[in-house]
Coordinates of N, CA and C and ligand atoms in Angstrom, one line a residue:
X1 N 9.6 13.2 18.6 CA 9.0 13.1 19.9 C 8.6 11.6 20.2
X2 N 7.4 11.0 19.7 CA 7.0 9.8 19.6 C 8.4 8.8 19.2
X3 N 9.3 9.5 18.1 CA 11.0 8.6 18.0 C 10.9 7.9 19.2
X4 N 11.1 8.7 20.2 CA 12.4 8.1 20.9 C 11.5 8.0 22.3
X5 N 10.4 7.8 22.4 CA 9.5 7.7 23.5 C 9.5 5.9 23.5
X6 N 9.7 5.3 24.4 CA 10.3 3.9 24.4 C 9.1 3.3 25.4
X7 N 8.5 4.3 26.0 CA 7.2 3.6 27.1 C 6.0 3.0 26.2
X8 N 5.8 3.5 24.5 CA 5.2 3.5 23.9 C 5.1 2.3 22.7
X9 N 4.3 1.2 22.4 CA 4.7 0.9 21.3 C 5.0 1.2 20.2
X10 N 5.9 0.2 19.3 CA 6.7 0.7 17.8 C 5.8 1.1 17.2
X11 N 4.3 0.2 16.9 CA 3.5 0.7 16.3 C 2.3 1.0 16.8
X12 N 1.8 2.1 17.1 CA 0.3 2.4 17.6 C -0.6 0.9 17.3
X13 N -1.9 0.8 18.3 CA -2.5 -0.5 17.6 C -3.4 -0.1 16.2
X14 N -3.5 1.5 16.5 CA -4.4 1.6 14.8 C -3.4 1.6 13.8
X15 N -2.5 1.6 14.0 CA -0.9 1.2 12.8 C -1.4 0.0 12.5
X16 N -1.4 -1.1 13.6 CA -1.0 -2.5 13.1 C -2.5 -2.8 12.8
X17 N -3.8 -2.2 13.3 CA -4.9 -3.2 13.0 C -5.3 -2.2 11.6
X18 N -4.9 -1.0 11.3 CA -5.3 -0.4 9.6 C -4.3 -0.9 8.6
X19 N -3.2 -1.7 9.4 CA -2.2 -2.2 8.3 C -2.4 -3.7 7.9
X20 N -2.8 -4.2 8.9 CA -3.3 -6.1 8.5 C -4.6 -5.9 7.8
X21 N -5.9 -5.2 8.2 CA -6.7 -4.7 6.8 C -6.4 -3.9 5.7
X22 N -5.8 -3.2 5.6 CA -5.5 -2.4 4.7 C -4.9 -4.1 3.6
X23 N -3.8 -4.8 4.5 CA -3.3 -5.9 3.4 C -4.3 -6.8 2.5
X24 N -5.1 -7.2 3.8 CA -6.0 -8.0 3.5 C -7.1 -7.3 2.6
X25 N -7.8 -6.4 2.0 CA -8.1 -5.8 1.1 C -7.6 -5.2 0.1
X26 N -6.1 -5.2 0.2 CA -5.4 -5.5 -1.2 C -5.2 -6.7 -2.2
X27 N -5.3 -7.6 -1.1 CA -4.8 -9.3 -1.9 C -6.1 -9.5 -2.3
X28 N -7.4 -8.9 -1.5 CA -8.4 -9.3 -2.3 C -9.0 -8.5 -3.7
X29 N -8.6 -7.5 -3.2 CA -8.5 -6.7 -4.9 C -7.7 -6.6 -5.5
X30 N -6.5 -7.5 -5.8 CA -5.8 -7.8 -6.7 C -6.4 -8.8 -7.3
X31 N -6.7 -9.9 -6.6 CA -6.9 -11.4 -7.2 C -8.4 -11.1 -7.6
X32 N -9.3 -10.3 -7.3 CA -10.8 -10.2 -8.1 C -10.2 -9.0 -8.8
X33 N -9.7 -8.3 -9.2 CA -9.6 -7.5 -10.1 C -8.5 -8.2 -11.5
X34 N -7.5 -9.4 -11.1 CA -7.0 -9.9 -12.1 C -8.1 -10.6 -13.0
X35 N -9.1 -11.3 -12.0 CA -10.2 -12.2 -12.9 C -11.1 -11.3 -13.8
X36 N -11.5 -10.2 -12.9 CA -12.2 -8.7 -13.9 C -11.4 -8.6 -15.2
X37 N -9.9 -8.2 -14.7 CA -8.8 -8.0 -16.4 C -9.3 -9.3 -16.9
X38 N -9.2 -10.6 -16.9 CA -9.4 -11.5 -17.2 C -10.3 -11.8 -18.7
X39 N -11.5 -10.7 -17.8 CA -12.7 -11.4 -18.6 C -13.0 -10.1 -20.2
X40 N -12.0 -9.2 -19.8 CA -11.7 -8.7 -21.0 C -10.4 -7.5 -21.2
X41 N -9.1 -8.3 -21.4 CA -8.0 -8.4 -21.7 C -7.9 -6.8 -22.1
X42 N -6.9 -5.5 -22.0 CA -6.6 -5.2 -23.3 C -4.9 -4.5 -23.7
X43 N -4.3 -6.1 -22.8 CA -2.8 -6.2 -23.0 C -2.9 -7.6 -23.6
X44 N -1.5 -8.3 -24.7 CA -1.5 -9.0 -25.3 C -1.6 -10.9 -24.4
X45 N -2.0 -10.3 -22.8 CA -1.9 -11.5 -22.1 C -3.6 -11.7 -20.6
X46 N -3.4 -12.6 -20.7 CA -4.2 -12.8 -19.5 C -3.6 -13.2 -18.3
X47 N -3.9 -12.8 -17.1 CA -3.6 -13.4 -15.8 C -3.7 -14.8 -15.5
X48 N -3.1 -16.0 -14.4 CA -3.3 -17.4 -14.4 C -4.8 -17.2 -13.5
X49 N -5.6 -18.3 -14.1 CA -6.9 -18.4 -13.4 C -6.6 -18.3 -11.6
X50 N -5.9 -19.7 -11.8 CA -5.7 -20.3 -10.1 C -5.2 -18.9 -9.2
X51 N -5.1 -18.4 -9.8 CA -4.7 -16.8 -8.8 C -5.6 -15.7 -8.6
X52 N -7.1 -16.4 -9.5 CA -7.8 -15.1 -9.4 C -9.1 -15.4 -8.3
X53 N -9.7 -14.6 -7.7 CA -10.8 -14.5 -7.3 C -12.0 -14.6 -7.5
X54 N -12.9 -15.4 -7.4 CA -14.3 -14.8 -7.8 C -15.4 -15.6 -8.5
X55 N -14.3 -16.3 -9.2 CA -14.6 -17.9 -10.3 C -15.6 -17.1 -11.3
X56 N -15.8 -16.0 -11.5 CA -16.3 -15.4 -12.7 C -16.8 -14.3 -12.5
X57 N -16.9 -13.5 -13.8 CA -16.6 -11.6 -13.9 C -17.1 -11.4 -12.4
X58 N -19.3 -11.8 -12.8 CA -19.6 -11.3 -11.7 C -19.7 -11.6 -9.7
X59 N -18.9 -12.7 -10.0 CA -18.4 -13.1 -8.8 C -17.2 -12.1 -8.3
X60 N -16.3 -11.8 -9.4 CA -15.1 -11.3 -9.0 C -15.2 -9.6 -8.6
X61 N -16.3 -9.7 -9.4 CA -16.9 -7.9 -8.8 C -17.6 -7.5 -7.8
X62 N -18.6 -8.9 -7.1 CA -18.9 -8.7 -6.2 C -17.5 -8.6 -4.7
X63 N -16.4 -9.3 -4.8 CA -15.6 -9.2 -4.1 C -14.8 -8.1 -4.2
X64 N -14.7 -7.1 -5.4 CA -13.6 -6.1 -5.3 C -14.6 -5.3 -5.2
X65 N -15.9 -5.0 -4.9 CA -16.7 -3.9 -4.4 C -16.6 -3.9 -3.1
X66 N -16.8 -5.1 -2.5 CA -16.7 -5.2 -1.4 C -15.2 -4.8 -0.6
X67 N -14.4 -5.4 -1.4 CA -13.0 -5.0 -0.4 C -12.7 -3.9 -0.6
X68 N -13.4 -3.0 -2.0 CA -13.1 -1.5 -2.1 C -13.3 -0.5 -0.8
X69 N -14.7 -1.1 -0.5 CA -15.3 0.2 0.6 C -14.2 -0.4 1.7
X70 N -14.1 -1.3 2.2 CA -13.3 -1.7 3.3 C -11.7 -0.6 2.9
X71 N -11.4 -0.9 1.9 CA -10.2 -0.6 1.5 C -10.0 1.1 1.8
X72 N -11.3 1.8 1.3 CA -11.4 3.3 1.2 C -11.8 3.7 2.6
X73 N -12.6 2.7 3.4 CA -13.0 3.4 4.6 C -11.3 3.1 5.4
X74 N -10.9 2.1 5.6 CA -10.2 1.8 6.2 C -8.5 3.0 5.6
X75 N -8.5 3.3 4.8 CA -7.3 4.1 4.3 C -7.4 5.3 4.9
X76 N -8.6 6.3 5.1 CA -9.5 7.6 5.0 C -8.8 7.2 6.7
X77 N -9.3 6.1 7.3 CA -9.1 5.8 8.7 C -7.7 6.1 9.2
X78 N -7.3 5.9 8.1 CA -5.1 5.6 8.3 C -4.5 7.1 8.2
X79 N -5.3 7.5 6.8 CA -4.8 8.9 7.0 C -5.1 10.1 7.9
X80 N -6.7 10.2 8.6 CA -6.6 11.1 9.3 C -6.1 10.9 10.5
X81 N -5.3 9.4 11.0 CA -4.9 9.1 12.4 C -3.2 9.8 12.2
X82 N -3.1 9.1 10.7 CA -1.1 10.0 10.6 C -1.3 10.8 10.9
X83 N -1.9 12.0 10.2 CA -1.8 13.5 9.9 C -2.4 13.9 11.5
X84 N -3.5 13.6 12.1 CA -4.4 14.2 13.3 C -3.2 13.8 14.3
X85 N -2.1 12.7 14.3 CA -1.5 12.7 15.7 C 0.1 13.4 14.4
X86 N 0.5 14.0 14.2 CA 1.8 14.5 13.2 C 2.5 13.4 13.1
X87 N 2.0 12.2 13.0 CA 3.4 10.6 12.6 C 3.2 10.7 11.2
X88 N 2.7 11.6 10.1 CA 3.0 11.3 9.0 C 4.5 11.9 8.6
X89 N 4.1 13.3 9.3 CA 5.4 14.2 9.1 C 6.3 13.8 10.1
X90 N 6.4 13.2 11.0 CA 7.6 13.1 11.7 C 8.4 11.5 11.2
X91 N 7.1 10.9 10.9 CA 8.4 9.6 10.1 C 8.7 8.9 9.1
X92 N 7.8 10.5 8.1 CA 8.1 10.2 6.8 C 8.5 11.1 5.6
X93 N 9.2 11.8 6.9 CA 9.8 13.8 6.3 C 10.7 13.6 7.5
X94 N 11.7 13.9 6.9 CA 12.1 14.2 5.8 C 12.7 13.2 4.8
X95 N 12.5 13.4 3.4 CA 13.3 12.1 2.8 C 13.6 13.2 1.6
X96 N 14.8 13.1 1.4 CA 14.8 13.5 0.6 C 16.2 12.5 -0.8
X97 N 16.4 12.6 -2.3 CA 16.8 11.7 -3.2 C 18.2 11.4 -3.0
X98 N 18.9 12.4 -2.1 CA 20.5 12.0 -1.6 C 20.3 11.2 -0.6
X99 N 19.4 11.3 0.4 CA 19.5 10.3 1.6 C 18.9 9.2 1.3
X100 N 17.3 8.9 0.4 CA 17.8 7.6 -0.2 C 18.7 6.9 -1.3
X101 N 19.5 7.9 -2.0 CA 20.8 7.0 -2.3 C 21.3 6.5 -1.4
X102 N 22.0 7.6 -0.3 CA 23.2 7.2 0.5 C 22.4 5.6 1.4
X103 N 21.0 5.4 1.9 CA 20.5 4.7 2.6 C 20.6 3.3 1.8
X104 N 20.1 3.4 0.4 CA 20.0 2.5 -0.6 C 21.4 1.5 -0.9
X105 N 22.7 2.4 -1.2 CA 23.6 2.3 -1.4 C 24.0 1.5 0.0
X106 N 23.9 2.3 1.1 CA 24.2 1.3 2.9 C 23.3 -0.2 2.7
X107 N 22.5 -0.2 2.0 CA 21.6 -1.8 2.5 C 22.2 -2.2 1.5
X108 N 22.7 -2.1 -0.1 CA 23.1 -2.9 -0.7 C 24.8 -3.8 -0.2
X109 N 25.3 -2.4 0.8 CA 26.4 -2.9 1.2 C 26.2 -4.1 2.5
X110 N 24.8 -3.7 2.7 CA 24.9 -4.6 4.2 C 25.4 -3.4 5.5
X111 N 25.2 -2.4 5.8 CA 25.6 -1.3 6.1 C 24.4 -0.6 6.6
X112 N 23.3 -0.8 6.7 CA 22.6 -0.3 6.6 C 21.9 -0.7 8.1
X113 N 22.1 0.3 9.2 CA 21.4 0.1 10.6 C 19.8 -0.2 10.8
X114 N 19.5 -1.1 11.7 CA 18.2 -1.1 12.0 C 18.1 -1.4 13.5
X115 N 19.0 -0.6 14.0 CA 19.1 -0.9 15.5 C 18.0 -0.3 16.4
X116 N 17.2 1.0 15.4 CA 16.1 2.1 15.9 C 14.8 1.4 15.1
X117 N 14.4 0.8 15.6 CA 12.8 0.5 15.1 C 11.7 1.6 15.4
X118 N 12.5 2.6 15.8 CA 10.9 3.5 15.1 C 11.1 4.5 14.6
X119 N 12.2 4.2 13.8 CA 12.6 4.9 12.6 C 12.9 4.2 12.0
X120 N 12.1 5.4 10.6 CA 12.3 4.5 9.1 C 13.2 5.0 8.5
X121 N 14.1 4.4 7.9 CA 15.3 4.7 7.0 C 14.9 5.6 5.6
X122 N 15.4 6.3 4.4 CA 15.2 7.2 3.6 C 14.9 5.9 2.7
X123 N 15.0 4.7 2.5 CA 14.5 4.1 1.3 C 12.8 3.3 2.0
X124 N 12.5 2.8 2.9 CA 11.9 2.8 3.6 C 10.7 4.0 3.6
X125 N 11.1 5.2 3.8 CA 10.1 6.7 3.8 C 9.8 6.2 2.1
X126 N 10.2 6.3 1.6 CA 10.3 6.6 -0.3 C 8.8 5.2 -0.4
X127 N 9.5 3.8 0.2 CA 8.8 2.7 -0.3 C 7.1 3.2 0.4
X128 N 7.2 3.6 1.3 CA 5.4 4.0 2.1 C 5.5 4.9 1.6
X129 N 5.7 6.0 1.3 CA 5.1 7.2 0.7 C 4.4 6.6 -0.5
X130 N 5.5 5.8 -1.4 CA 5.2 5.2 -2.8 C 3.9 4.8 -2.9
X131 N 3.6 3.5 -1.5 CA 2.4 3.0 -1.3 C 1.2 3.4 -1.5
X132 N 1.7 4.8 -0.3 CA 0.4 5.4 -0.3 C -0.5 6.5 -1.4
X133 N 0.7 7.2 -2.0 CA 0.6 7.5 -3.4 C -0.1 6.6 -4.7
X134 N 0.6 5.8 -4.8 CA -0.2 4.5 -5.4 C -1.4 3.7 -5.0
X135 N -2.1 4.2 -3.7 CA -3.0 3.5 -3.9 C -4.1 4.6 -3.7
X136 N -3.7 5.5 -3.8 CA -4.6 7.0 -3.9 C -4.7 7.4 -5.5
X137 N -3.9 6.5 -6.3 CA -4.1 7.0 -7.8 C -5.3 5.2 -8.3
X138 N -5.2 4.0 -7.7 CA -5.8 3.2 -7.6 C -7.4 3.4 -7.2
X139 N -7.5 3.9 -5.9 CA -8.8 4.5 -5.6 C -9.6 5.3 -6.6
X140 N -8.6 6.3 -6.9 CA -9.1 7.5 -7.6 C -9.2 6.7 -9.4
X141 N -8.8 6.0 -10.0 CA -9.0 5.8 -11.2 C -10.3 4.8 -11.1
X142 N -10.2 3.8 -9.7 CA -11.4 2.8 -9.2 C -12.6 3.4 -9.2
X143 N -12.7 4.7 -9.1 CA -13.5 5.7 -9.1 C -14.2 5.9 -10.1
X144 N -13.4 6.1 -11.3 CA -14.3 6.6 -12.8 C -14.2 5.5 -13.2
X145 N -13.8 3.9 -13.1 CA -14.1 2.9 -13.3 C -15.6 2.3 -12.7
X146 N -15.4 3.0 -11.9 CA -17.3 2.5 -10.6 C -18.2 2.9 -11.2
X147 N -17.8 4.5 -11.3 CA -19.1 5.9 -11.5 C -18.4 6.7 -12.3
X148 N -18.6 6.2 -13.9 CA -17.8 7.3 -15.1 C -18.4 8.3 -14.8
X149 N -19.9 8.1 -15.0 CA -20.8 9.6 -15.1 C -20.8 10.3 -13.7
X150 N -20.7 10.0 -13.1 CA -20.9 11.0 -11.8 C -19.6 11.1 -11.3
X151 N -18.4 11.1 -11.8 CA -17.2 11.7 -11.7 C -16.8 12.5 -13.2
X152 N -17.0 13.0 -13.7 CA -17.1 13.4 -15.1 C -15.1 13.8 -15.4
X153 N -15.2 14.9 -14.5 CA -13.9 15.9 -14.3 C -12.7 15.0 -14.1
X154 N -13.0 14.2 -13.0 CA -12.1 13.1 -12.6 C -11.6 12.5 -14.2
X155 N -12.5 11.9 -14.6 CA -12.5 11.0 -15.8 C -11.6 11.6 -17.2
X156 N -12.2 13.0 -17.0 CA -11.2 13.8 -18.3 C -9.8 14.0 -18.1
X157 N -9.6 14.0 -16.4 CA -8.4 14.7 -15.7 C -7.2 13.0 -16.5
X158 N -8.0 11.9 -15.6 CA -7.6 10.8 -15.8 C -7.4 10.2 -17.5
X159 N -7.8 11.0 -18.2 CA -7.2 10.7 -19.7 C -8.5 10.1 -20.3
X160 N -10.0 9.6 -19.7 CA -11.4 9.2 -20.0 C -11.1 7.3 -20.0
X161 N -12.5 7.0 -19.8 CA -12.7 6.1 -18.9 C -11.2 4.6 -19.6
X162 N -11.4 4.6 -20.8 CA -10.0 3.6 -21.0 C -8.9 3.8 -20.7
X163 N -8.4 5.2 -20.9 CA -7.7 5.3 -20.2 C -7.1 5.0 -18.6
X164 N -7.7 5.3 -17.9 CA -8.3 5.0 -16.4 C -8.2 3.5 -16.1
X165 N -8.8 3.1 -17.2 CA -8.8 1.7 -17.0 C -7.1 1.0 -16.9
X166 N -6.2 2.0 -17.8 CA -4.9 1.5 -18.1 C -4.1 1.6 -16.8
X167 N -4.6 3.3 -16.5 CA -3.8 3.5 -14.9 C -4.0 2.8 -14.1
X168 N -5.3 2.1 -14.0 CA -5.3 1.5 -12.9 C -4.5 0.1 -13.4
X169 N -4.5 -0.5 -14.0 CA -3.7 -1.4 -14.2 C -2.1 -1.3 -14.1
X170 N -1.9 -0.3 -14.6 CA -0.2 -0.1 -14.5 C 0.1 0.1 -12.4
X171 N -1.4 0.7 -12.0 CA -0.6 1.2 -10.9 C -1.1 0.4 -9.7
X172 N -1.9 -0.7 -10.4 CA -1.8 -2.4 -9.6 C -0.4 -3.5 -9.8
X173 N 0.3 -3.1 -11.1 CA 1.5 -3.2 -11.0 C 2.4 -3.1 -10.4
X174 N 2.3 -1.5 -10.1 CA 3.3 -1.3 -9.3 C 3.4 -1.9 -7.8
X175 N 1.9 -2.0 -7.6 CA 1.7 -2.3 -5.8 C 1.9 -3.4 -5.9
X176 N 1.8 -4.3 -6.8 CA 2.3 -5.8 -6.5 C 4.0 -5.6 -6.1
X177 N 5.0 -4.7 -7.2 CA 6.0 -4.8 -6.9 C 6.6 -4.2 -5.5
X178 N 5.8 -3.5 -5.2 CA 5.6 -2.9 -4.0 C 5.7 -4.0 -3.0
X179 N 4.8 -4.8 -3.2 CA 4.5 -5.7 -2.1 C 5.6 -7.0 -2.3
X180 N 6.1 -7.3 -3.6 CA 6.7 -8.0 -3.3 C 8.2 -7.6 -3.0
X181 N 8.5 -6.9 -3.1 CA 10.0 -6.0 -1.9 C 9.9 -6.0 -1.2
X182 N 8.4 -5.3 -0.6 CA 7.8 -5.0 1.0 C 8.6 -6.6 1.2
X183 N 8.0 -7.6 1.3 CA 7.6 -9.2 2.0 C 9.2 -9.2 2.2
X184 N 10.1 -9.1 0.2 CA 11.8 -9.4 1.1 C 12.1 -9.0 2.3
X185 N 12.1 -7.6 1.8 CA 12.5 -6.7 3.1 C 12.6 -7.2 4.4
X186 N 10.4 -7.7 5.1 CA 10.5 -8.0 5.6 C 11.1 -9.3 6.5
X187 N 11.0 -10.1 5.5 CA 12.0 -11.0 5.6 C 13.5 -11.0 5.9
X188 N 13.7 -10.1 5.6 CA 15.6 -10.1 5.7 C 15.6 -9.3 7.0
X189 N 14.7 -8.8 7.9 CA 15.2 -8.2 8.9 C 13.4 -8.5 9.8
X190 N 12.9 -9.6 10.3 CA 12.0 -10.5 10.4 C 11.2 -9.6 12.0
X191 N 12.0 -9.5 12.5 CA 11.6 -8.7 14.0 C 11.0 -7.5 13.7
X192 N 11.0 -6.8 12.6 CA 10.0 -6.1 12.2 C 8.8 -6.7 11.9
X193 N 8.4 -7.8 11.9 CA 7.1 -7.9 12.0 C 6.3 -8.0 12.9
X194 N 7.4 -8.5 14.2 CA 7.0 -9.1 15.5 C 6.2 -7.6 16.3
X195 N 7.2 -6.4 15.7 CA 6.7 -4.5 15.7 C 5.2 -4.3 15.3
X196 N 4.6 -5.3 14.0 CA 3.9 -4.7 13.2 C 2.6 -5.7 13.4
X197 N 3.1 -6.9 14.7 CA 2.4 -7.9 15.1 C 1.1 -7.9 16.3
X198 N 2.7 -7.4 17.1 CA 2.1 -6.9 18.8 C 2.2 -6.1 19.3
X199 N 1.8 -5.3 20.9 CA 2.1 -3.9 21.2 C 4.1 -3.7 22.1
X200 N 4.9 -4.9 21.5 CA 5.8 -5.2 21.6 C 6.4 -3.7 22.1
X201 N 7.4 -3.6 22.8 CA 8.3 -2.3 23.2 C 9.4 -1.8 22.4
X202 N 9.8 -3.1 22.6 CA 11.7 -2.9 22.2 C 11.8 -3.1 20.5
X203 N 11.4 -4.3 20.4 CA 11.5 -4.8 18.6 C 13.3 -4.8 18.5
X204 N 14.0 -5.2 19.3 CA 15.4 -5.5 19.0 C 15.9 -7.0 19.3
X205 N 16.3 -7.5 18.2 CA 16.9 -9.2 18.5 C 18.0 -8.9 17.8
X206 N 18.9 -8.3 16.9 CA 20.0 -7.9 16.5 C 21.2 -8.1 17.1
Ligands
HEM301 C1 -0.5 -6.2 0.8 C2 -0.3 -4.9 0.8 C3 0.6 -4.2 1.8 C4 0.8 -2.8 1.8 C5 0.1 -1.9 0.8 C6 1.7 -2.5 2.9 C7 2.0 -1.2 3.2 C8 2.8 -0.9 4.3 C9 3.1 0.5 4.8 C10 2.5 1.8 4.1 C11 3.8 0.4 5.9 C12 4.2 1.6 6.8 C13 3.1 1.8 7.8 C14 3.3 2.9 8.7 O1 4.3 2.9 9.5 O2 2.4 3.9 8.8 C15 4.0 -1.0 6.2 C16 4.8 -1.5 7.2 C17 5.0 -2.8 7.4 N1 4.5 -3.9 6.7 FE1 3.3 -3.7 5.1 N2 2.0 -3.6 3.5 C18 1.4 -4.7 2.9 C19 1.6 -6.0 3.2 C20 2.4 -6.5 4.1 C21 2.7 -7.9 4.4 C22 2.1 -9.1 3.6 C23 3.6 -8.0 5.4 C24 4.2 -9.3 6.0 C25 5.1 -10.0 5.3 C26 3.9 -6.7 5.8 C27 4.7 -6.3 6.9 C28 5.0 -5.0 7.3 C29 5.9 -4.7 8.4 C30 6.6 -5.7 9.3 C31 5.9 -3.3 8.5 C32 6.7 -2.5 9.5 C33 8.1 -2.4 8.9 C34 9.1 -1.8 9.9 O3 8.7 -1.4 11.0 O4 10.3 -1.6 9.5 N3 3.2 -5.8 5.0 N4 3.4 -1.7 5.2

């Protein structure tokens, strides 16, 4: 419905203003939570300073508290706007593992349309679902990392609190690689941002 409704912008403005926060409280909880890993290691490496936040443990935890609630209120914000207007299910269902081959396989060829800006392609669906999945297992392990004892169940579910501590690292991982695909991506096809910018209509320069 919303597809193909052209009077409307590509992206709602709570799209574009829960998605420039949403960024901006990731880069800040990455870079104070690298300084956190920092200050007690328990992979064979440390993070580069000049990248981290905070200039020390408890500096760098006052900033990933802080971008946390921003990060949780403003997510809680994102999801009951998808689901409450049906744009979760309409532009990111269906996807299923043949259509992102066959989509995957079209971009590597160069093959790959983007003539429809308000539609997302099956590799595209996969990369935001990924996101959002991943930063709902991020939250949730940030969780028994915050408050072990007053999440008890969570914490056992999560393998107990070191554990937790691992997931959340592995699954800060991933959203880095997340993000840094996202940025190519964006990059290789740039007028998507101009969509993700302003209440722009068209979003076509192709
Ligand atoms: C830092 C963490 C980031 C995360 C977790 C993230 C996540 C997402 C997600 C989930 C969407 C789909 C939103 C929706 O339609 O509901 C999206 C779209 C988009 N993001 Fe990001 N993003 C991040 C950073 C960035 C950055 C730094 C840029 C700029 C280079 C960017 C540019 C865009 C654009 C242009 C779109 C729309 C793509 C299109 O219409 O094809 N994002 N992002």
């Amino acid at each position: 419905m919303a597809a193909t409704d052209t009077s409307q912008p590509i992206h709602p403005w709570w799209i574009r203003a829960s998605h420039w926060l949403n960024a901006f409280a990731v880069l800040i909880l990455i870079a104070s939570g690298w300084r956190i890993y920092n200050a007690a290691p328990f992979f064979p490496f440390t993070l580069p300073k000049a990248l981290t936040l905070g200039g020390w443990l408890g500096g760098a935890l006052q900033w990933h508290f802080a971008a946390m609630w921003l990060l949780a209120a403003n997510g809680l914000f994102y999801l009951a706007m998808n689901l409450g207007s049906g744009r979760l299910a309409s532009r990111f269902f269906p996807v299923s593992p043949r259509a992102v081959l066959r989509d995957a396989k079209a971009a590597l060829q160069g093959k790959l349309s983007h003539a429809d800006p308000r539609r997302y392609n099956s590799v595209q669906r996969l990369a935001y679902l990924f996101a959002m999945l991943d930063l709902l297992v991020l939250v949730l392990s940030g969780l028994v990392l915050f408050k072990s004892v007053q999440f008890p169940v969570l914490r056992e579910w999560l393998g107990g609190y070191e554990f937790a501590r691992r997931i959340h690292f592995v699954a800060m991982g991933l959203l880095v690689g997340f993000i840094a695909l996202h940025a190519v991506m964006v990059a290789l096809v740039p007028r998507t941002l101009l969509t993700m910018l302003s209440a722009g209509r068209k979003g076509s320069a192709a």
